[in-house]
CSV table of C-alpha atoms in Angstrom, one decimal:
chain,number,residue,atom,x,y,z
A,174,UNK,CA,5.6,9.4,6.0
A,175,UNK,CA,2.3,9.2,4.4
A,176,UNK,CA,3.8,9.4,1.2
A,177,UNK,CA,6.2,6.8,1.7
A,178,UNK,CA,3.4,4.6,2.5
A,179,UNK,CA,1.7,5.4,-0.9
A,180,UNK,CA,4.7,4.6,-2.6
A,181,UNK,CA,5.8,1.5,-1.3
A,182,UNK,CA,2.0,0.1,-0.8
A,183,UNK,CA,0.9,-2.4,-3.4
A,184,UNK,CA,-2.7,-4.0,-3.4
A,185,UNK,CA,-3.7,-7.6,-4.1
A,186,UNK,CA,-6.8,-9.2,-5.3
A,187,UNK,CA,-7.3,-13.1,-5.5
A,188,UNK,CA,-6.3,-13.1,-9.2
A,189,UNK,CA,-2.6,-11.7,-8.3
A,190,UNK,CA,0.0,-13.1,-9.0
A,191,UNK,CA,4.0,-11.7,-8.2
A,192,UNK,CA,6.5,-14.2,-8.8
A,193,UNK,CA,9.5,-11.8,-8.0
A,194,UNK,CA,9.9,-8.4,-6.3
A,195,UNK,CA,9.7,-5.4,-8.8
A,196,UNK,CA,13.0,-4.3,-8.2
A,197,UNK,CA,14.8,-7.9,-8.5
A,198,UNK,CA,13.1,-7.9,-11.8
A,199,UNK,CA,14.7,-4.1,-12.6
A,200,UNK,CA,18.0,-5.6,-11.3
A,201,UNK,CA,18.1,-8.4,-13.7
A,202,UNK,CA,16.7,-6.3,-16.3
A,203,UNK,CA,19.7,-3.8,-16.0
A,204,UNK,CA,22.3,-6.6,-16.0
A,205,UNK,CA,20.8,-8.2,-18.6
A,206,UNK,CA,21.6,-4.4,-20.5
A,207,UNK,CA,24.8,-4.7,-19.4
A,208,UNK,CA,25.9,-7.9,-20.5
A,209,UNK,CA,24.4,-6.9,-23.9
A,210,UNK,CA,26.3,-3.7,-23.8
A,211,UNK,CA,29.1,-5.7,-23.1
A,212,UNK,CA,28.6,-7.7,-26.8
A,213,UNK,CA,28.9,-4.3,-29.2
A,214,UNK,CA,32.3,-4.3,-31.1
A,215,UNK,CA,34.7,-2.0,-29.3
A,216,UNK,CA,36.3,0.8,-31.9
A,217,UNK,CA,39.8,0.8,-32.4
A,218,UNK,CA,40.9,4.3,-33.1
A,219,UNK,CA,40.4,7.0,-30.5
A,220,UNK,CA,37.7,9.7,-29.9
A,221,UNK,CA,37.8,12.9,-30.6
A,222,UNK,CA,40.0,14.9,-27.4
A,223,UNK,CA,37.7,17.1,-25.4
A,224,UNK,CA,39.1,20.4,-26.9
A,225,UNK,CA,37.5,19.4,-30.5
A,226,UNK,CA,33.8,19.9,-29.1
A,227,UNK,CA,34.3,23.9,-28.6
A,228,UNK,CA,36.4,24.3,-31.5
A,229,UNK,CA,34.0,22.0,-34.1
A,230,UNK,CA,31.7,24.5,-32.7
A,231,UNK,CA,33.0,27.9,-33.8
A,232,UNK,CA,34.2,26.3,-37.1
A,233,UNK,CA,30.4,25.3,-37.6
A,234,UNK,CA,29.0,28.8,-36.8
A,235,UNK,CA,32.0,30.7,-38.6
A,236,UNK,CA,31.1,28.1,-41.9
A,237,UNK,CA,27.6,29.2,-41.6
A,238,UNK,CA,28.5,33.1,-41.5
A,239,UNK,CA,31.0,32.4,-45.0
A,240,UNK,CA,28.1,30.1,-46.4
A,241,UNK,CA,25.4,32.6,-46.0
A,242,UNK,CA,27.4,35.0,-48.2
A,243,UNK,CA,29.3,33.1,-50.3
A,244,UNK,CA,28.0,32.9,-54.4
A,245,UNK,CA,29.4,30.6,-57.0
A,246,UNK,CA,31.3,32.4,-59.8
A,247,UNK,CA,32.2,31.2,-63.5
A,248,UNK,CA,35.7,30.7,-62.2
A,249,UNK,CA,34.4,27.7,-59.6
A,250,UNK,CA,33.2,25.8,-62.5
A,251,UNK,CA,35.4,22.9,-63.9
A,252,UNK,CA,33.1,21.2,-66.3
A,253,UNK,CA,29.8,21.5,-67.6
A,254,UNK,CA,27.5,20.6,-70.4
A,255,UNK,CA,23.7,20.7,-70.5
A,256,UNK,CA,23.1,17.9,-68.0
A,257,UNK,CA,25.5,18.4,-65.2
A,258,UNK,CA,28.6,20.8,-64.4
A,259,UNK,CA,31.4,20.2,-61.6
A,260,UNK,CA,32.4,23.2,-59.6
A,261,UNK,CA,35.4,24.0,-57.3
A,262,UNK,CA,34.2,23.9,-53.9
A,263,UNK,CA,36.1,25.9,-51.2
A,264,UNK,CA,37.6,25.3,-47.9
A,265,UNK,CA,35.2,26.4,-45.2
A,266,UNK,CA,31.6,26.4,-47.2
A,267,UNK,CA,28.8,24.0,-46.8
A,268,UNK,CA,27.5,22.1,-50.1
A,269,UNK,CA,24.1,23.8,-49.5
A,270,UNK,CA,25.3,27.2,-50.1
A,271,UNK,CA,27.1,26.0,-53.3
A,272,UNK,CA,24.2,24.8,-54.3
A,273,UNK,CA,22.1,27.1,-53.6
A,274,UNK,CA,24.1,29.6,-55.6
A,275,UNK,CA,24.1,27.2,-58.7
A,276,UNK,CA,21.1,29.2,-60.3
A,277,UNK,CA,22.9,32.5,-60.3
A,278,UNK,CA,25.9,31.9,-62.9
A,279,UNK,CA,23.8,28.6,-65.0
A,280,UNK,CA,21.3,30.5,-67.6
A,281,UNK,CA,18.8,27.5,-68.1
A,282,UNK,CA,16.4,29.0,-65.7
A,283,UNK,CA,14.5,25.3,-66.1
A,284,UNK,CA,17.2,23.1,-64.2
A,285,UNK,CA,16.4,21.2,-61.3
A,286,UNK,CA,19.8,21.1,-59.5
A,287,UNK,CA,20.9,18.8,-57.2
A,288,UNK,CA,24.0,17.4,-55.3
A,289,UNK,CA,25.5,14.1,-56.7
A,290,UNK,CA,28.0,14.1,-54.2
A,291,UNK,CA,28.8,15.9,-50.7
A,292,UNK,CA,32.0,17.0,-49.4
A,293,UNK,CA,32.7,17.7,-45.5
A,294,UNK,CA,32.6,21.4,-44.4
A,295,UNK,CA,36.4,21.9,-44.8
A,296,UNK,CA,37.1,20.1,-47.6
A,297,UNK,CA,37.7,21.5,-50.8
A,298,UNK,CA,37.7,20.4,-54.5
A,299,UNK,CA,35.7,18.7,-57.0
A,300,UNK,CA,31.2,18.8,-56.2
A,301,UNK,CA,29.3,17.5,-58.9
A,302,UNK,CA,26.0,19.7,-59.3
A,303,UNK,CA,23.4,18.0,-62.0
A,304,UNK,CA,20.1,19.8,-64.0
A,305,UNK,CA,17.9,17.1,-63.9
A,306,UNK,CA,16.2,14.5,-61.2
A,307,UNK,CA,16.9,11.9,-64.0
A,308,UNK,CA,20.8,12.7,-63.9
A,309,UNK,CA,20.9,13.0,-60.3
A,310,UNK,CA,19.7,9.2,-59.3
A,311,UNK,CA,22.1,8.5,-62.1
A,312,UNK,CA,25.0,9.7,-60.4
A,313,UNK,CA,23.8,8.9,-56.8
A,314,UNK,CA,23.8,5.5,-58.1
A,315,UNK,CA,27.4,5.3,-60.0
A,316,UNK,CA,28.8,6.8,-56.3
A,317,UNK,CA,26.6,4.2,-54.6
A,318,UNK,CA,28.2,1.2,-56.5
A,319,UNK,CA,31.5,2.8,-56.4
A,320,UNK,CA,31.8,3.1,-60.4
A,321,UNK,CA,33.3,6.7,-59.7
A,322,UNK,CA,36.8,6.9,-59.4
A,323,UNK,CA,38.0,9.3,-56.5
A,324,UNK,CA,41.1,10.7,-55.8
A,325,UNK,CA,42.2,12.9,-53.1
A,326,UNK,CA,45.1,14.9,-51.6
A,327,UNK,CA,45.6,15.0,-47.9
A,328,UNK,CA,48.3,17.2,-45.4
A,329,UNK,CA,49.5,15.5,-42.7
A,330,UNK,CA,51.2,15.8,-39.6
A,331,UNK,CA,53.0,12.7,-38.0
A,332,UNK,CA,55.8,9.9,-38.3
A,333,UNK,CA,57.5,9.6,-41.5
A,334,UNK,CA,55.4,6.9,-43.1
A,335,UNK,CA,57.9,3.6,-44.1
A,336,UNK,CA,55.7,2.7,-46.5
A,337,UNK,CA,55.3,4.0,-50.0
A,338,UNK,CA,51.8,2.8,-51.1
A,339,UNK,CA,49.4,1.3,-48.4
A,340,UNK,CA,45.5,0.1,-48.7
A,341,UNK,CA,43.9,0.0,-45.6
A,342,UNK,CA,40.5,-2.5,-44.9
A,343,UNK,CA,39.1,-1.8,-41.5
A,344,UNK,CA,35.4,-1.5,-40.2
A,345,UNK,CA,33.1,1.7,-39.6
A,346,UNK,CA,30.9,3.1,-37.7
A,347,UNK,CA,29.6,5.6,-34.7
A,348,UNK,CA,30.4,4.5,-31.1
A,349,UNK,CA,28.0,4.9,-28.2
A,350,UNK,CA,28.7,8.7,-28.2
A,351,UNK,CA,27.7,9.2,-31.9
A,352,UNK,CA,31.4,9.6,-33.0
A,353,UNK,CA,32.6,7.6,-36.7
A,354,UNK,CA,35.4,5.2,-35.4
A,355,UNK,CA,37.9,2.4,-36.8
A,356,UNK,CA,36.6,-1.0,-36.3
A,357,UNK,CA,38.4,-3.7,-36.8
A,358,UNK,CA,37.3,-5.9,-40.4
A,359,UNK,CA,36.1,-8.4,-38.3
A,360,UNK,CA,33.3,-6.7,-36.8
A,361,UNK,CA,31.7,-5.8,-39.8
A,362,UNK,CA,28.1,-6.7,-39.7
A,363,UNK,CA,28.0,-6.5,-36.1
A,364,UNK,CA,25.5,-4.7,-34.4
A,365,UNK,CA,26.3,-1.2,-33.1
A,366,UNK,CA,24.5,0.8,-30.1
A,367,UNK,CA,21.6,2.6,-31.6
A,368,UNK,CA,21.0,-0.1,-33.9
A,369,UNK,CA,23.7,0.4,-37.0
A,370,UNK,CA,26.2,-1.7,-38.0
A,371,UNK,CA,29.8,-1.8,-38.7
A,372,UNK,CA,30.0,-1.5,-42.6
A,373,UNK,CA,33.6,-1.9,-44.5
A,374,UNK,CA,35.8,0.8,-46.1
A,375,UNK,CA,38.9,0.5,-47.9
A,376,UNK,CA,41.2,3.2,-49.0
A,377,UNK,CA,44.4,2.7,-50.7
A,378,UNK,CA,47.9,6.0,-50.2
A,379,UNK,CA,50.1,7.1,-52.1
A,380,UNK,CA,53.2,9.2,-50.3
A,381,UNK,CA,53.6,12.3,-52.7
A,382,UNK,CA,56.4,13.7,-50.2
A,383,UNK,CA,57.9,14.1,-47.0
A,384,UNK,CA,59.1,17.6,-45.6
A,385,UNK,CA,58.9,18.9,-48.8
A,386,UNK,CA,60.9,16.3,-50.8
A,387,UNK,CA,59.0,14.5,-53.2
A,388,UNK,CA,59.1,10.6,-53.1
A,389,UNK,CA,59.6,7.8,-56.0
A,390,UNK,CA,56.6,6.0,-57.0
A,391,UNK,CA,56.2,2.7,-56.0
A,392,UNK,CA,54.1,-0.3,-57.1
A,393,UNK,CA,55.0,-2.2,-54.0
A,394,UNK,CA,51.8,-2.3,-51.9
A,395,UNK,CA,51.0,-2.8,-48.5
A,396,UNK,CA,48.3,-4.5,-46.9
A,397,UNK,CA,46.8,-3.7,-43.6
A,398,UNK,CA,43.5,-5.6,-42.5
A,399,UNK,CA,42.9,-3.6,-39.1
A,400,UNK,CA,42.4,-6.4,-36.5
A,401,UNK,CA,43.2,-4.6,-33.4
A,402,UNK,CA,44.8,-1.4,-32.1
A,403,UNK,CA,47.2,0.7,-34.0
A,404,UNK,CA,50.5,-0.8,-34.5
A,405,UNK,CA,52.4,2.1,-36.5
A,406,UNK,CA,54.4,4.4,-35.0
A,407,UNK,CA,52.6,7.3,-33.9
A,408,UNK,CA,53.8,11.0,-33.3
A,409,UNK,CA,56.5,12.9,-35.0
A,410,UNK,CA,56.5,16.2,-36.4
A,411,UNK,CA,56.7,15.5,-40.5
A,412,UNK,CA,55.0,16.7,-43.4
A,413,UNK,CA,53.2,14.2,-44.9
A,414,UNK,CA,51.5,15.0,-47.9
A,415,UNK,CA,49.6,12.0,-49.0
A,416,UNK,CA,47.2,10.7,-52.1
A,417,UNK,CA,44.3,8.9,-51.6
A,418,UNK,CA,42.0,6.9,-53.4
A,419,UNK,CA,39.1,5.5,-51.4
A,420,UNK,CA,37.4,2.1,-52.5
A,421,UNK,CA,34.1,3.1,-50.3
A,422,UNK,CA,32.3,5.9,-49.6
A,423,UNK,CA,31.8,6.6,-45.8
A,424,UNK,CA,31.8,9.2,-43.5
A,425,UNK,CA,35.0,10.8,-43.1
A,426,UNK,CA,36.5,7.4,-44.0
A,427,UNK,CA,40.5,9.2,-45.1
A,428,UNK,CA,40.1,11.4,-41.9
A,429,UNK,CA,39.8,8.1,-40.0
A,430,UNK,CA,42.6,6.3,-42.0
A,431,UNK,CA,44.6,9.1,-41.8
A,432,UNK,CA,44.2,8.8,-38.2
A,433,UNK,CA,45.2,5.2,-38.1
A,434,UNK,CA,47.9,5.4,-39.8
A,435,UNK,CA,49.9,8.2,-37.8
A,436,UNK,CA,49.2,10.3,-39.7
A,437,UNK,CA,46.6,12.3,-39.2
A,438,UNK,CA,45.2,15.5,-41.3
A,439,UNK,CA,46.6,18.6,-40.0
A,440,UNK,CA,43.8,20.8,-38.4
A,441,UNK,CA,41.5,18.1,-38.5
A,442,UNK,CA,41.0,18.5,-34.3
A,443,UNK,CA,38.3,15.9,-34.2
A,444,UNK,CA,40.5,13.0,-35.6
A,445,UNK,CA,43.5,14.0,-33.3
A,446,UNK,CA,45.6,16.2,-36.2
A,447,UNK,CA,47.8,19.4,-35.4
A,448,UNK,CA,45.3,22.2,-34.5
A,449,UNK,CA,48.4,24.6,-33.5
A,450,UNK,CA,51.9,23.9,-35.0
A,451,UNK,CA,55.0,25.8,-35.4
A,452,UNK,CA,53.6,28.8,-34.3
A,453,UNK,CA,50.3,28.3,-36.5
A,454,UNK,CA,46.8,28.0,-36.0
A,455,UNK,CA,45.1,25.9,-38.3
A,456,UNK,CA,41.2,26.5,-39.0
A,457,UNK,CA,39.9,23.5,-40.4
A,458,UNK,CA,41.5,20.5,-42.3
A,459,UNK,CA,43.9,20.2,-45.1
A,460,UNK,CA,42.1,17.7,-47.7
A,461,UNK,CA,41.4,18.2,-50.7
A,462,UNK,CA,38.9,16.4,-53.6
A,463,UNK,CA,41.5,16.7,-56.5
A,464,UNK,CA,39.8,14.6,-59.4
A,465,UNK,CA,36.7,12.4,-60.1
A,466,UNK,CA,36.8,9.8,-63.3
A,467,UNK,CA,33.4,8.6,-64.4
A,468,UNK,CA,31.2,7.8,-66.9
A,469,UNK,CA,28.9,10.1,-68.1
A,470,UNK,CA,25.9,9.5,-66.9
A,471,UNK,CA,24.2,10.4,-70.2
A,472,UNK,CA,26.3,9.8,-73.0
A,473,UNK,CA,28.7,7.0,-71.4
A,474,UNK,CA,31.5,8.9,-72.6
A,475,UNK,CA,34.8,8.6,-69.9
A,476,UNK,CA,35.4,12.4,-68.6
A,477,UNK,CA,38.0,13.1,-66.1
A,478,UNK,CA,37.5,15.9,-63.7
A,479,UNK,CA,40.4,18.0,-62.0
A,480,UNK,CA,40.5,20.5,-59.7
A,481,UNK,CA,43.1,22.7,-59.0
A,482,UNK,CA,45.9,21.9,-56.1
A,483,UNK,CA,46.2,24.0,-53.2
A,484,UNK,CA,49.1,25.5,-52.5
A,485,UNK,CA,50.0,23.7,-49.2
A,486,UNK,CA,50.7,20.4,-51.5
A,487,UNK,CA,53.4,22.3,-53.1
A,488,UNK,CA,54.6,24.5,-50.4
A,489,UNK,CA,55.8,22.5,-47.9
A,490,UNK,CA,52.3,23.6,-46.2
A,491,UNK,CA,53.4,27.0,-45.7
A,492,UNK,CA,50.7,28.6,-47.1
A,493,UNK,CA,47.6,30.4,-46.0
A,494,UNK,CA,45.1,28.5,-48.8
């Protein structure tokens, strides 16, 4: 009892002053929160199931075993002259350990290397490794501005797309729980919790095939300007194999489209895509960075850089690569 006495006991001199009770003002304070809480932009595409936490998890430590081990070869290397060289990065290997194994197969002892540009953990394809600090801000800067054309090639697993060429303009940015989300165009430049804000991406696809069966090009294009929730058919069991050419550079920005569209990734657990199908398991997700156009950054001369296609994009994604 004594020490519910000390608790709630307050003591007054002349010079006090209590307008309201401390816990009205808590009250008010925590609905005043609330109602703020209430003003944050709500995401429109899902998050990531439950069953993508544990699995994200062994795919992280798994990556971190392969990257610890793994060494660039001459093989891995697509391009290079004395200021920069583009390598072939695998499936399943962190841009850090590609990096770090850039000394090994380069002879110019004297190079400073650095990344110019950073694929996720599972995706594959064209990394751009430069010699020099000077090169590096360079490149940063051409990828900042968006002066770098990007292509990519996705698997997918969904509805059979009724659309030939789409661009899609939505917003991004992380939710309350940390995870990147749709946002509708709208709410870009809107405050998010933590204190980001909702930034624009745009990212224009191509269908390559369906099932197998390659589709006509079309220069018929599709708008979508996400304003609310998803309005495409969702589910299905096709394979989708899509190009994509994104206009901005953020986080995971096809993974989310993907996602929006119906179609998402297959293997890519966190954005909803097929983590078991047709009898498979799928470690980690089918996207792949096929070619970079840019200006070099030194002489201004156009180069085009390819990587080579998996064979899931050719295989109906039967294989094992």
């Amino acid at each position: 009892m004594s020490l519910l006495r000390n608790l709630f006991s307050f003591s007054f001199t002349a010079n006090s002053i209590l307008t309201k009770p401390y816990f009205a003002i808590s009250i008010k304070a925590m609905e005043s929160t609330s109602e703020l809480n209430l003003q944050y932009p709500k995401p429109i595409s899902p998050p990531p199931p439950p069953i993508s936490k544990d699995i994200e998890l062994r795919r992280a430590m798994e990556a971190s075993s392969k990257s610890s081990l793994f060494n660039l070869t001459r093989d891995d290397v697509l391009y290079e002259d004395e200021h920069l060289m583009a390598v072939n990065k695998p499936k399943g290997v962190y841009c850090e350990a590609v990096l770090r194994s850039a000394p090994q197969i380069v002879l110019d002892s004297s190079s400073e290397f650095h990344l110019a540009n950073r694929l996720d953990r599972d995706t594959s394809g064209v990394m751009i490794i430069t010699k020099s600090h000077k090169v590096a801000a360079k490149l940063v800067k051409a990828f900042t501005e968006h002066k770098i054309r990007k292509s990519y090639i996705a698997l997918c697993i969904g509805s059979s797309p009724n659309w030939r060429k789409i661009t899609v303009s939505s917003g991004h940015g992380r939710s309350k729980h940390g995870a990147w989300r749709v946002y509708a165009a709208l709410d870009v430049g809107r405050v998010l919790p933590g204190g980001s804000f909702v930034r624009d991406m745009e990212t224009t696809f191509e269908v390559v095939s369906v099932n197998g069966g390659e589709t006509e090009s079309c220069e018929v294009e599709n708008v979508i300007v996400v304003e609310g929730e998803q309005e495409l058919s969702c589910g299905g069991d096709a394979v989708v194999v899509v190009r994509a050419f994104p206009r901005s550079g953020r986080t995971h920005q096809i993974r989310l489209h993907c996602q929006y569209l119906g179609i998402s990734i297959r293997g890519d657990v966190k954005y909803h895509g097929m983590y078991e199908w047709r009898g498979r398991t799928f470690e980690g997700h089918e996207l792949h960075a096929e070619c970079l156009s840019l200006d070099h950054p030194v002489t201004d001369d156009p180069i085009v850089i390819r990587a080579p296609l998996p064979c899931w994009v050719t295989e109906d994604g039967k294989c094992n690569g």
